[in-house]
């Protein structure tokens, strides 16, 4: 029942801002006014203190 407020993709990172979100468990419901989700690729190009150039 949540509503997507804004989203952004910058430097391989997704950011989603949602309003009026409902989280459901088997017997529990939690209503939250604002939720921020940040997601990135689990395969990092950052190794030994430097970014690898894969091109």
CSV table of N, CA and C in Angstrom, one decimal:
chain,number,residue,atom,x,y,z
A,1,UNK,N,0.8,-1.2,0.0
A,1,UNK,CA,0.0,0.0,0.0
A,1,UNK,C,0.9,1.3,0.0
A,2,UNK,N,2.2,1.1,-0.1
A,2,UNK,CA,3.1,2.2,-0.1
A,2,UNK,C,3.1,3.0,-1.4
A,3,UNK,N,3.6,4.2,-1.4
A,3,UNK,CA,3.6,5.1,-2.6
A,3,UNK,C,5.1,5.5,-2.8
A,4,UNK,N,5.6,5.3,-4.0
A,4,UNK,CA,6.9,5.8,-4.4
A,4,UNK,C,6.9,7.3,-4.5
A,5,UNK,N,7.7,7.9,-3.7
A,5,UNK,CA,7.8,9.4,-3.7
A,5,UNK,C,8.9,9.8,-4.7
A,6,UNK,N,10.1,9.3,-4.5
A,6,UNK,CA,11.2,9.7,-5.4
A,6,UNK,C,12.1,8.5,-5.6
A,7,UNK,N,12.9,8.5,-6.7
A,7,UNK,CA,13.9,7.5,-6.9
A,7,UNK,C,15.1,8.1,-7.6
A,8,UNK,N,16.3,7.5,-7.4
A,8,UNK,CA,17.5,8.1,-8.0
A,8,UNK,C,18.5,7.0,-8.2
A,9,UNK,N,19.2,7.1,-9.3
A,9,UNK,CA,20.3,6.2,-9.6
A,9,UNK,C,21.6,7.0,-9.9
A,10,UNK,N,22.6,6.9,-9.0
A,10,UNK,CA,23.8,7.7,-9.1
A,10,UNK,C,25.0,6.9,-8.6
A,11,UNK,N,26.0,6.8,-9.4
A,11,UNK,CA,27.2,6.1,-9.1
A,11,UNK,C,26.9,4.6,-8.7
A,12,UNK,N,26.1,4.0,-9.5
A,12,UNK,CA,25.7,2.6,-9.4
A,12,UNK,C,24.9,2.3,-8.1
A,13,UNK,N,24.3,3.3,-7.5
A,13,UNK,CA,23.5,3.2,-6.3
A,13,UNK,C,22.1,3.6,-6.5
A,14,UNK,N,21.1,2.8,-6.2
A,14,UNK,CA,19.7,3.1,-6.3
A,14,UNK,C,19.3,3.6,-5.0
A,15,UNK,N,18.5,4.7,-4.9
A,15,UNK,CA,17.9,5.2,-3.7
A,15,UNK,C,16.4,5.4,-4.0
A,16,UNK,N,15.5,4.8,-3.2
A,16,UNK,CA,14.1,4.9,-3.3
A,16,UNK,C,13.5,5.5,-2.0
A,17,UNK,N,12.7,6.5,-2.1
A,17,UNK,CA,12.0,7.1,-1.0
A,17,UNK,C,10.5,6.7,-1.1
A,18,UNK,N,9.9,6.1,-0.1
A,18,UNK,CA,8.5,5.7,-0.1
A,18,UNK,C,7.8,6.3,1.0
A,19,UNK,N,6.5,6.5,0.8
A,19,UNK,CA,5.6,7.0,1.8
A,19,UNK,C,4.5,6.0,2.1
A,20,UNK,N,4.0,6.0,3.4
A,20,UNK,CA,2.9,5.2,3.8
A,20,UNK,C,3.1,3.7,3.5
A,21,UNK,N,4.2,3.2,4.0
A,21,UNK,CA,4.5,1.8,3.6
A,21,UNK,C,4.0,0.9,4.7
A,22,UNK,N,3.6,-0.3,4.3
A,22,UNK,CA,3.0,-1.3,5.2
A,22,UNK,C,3.9,-2.6,5.1
A,23,UNK,N,4.5,-3.0,6.2
A,23,UNK,CA,5.3,-4.2,6.2
A,23,UNK,C,4.4,-5.3,6.9
A,24,UNK,N,4.4,-6.5,6.3
A,24,UNK,CA,3.5,-7.5,6.8
A,24,UNK,C,4.4,-8.8,7.1
A,25,UNK,N,4.1,-9.3,8.3
A,25,UNK,CA,4.6,-10.6,8.7
A,25,UNK,C,3.4,-11.5,8.9
A,26,UNK,N,3.6,-12.7,9.2
A,26,UNK,CA,2.5,-13.7,9.3
A,26,UNK,C,1.3,-13.2,10.1
A,27,UNK,N,1.6,-12.7,11.3
A,27,UNK,CA,0.5,-12.2,12.2
A,27,UNK,C,0.7,-10.8,12.6
A,28,UNK,N,1.6,-10.1,12.0
A,28,UNK,CA,1.9,-8.7,12.4
A,28,UNK,C,1.9,-7.7,11.2
A,29,UNK,N,1.5,-6.5,11.4
A,29,UNK,CA,1.5,-5.5,10.4
A,29,UNK,C,2.1,-4.2,11.0
A,30,UNK,N,3.1,-3.6,10.3
A,30,UNK,CA,3.7,-2.4,10.7
A,30,UNK,C,3.5,-1.3,9.7
A,31,UNK,N,2.9,-0.2,10.0
A,31,UNK,CA,2.7,0.9,9.1
A,31,UNK,C,3.8,1.9,9.4
A,32,UNK,N,4.5,2.4,8.4
A,32,UNK,CA,5.6,3.3,8.5
A,32,UNK,C,5.3,4.5,7.6
A,33,UNK,N,5.5,5.7,8.1
A,33,UNK,CA,5.2,6.9,7.3
A,33,UNK,C,6.2,7.2,6.1
A,34,UNK,N,7.5,7.0,6.4
A,34,UNK,CA,8.5,7.2,5.4
A,34,UNK,C,9.6,6.1,5.5
A,35,UNK,N,10.0,5.6,4.3
A,35,UNK,CA,11.0,4.6,4.2
A,35,UNK,C,12.0,5.0,3.1
A,36,UNK,N,13.3,4.8,3.4
A,36,UNK,CA,14.4,5.0,2.4
A,36,UNK,C,15.1,3.7,2.2
A,37,UNK,N,15.1,3.3,1.0
A,37,UNK,CA,15.8,2.1,0.6
A,37,UNK,C,17.0,2.4,-0.3
A,38,UNK,N,18.2,2.0,0.1
A,38,UNK,CA,19.4,2.2,-0.7
A,38,UNK,C,20.0,0.8,-1.1
A,39,UNK,N,20.2,0.7,-2.4
A,39,UNK,CA,20.7,-0.6,-2.9
A,39,UNK,C,21.8,-0.4,-3.9
A,40,UNK,N,22.8,-1.3,-3.8
A,40,UNK,CA,24.0,-1.2,-4.7
A,40,UNK,C,24.4,-2.6,-5.1
A,41,UNK,N,25.2,-2.7,-6.1
A,41,UNK,CA,25.7,-4.0,-6.6
A,41,UNK,C,26.6,-4.6,-5.6
A,42,UNK,N,26.4,-5.9,-5.3
A,42,UNK,CA,27.3,-6.6,-4.4
A,42,UNK,C,28.7,-6.8,-4.9
A,43,UNK,N,28.9,-6.8,-6.2
A,43,UNK,CA,30.2,-7.0,-6.8
A,43,UNK,C,30.9,-5.7,-6.9
A,44,UNK,N,31.8,-5.4,-6.0
A,44,UNK,CA,32.4,-4.1,-6.0
A,44,UNK,C,33.6,-4.1,-6.9
A,45,UNK,N,33.8,-3.0,-7.6
A,45,UNK,CA,35.0,-2.8,-8.4
A,45,UNK,C,36.2,-2.2,-7.6
A,46,UNK,N,35.9,-2.0,-6.3
A,46,UNK,CA,36.9,-1.4,-5.4
A,46,UNK,C,37.7,-2.5,-4.7
A,47,UNK,N,39.0,-2.5,-5.1
A,47,UNK,CA,39.9,-3.5,-4.5
A,47,UNK,C,41.3,-2.9,-4.2
A,48,UNK,N,41.8,-3.2,-3.0
A,48,UNK,CA,43.2,-2.7,-2.6
A,48,UNK,C,43.2,-1.2,-2.6
A,49,UNK,N,42.1,-0.6,-2.3
A,49,UNK,CA,42.2,0.9,-2.2
A,49,UNK,C,42.0,1.6,-3.5
A,50,UNK,N,41.8,0.9,-4.6
A,50,UNK,CA,41.6,1.5,-5.9
A,50,UNK,C,40.5,0.9,-6.7
A,51,UNK,N,39.8,1.7,-7.5
A,51,UNK,CA,38.8,1.2,-8.4
A,51,UNK,C,39.4,0.5,-9.6
A,52,UNK,N,39.0,-0.7,-9.9
A,52,UNK,CA,39.5,-1.4,-11.1
A,52,UNK,C,38.8,-0.9,-12.3
A,53,UNK,N,39.5,-0.7,-13.4
A,53,UNK,CA,39.0,-0.3,-14.7
A,53,UNK,C,38.7,-1.6,-15.5
A,54,UNK,N,37.5,-2.0,-15.6
A,54,UNK,CA,37.1,-3.3,-16.3
A,54,UNK,C,36.9,-3.1,-17.8
A,55,UNK,N,37.2,-2.0,-18.3
A,55,UNK,CA,37.0,-1.7,-19.8
A,55,UNK,C,38.3,-2.1,-20.5
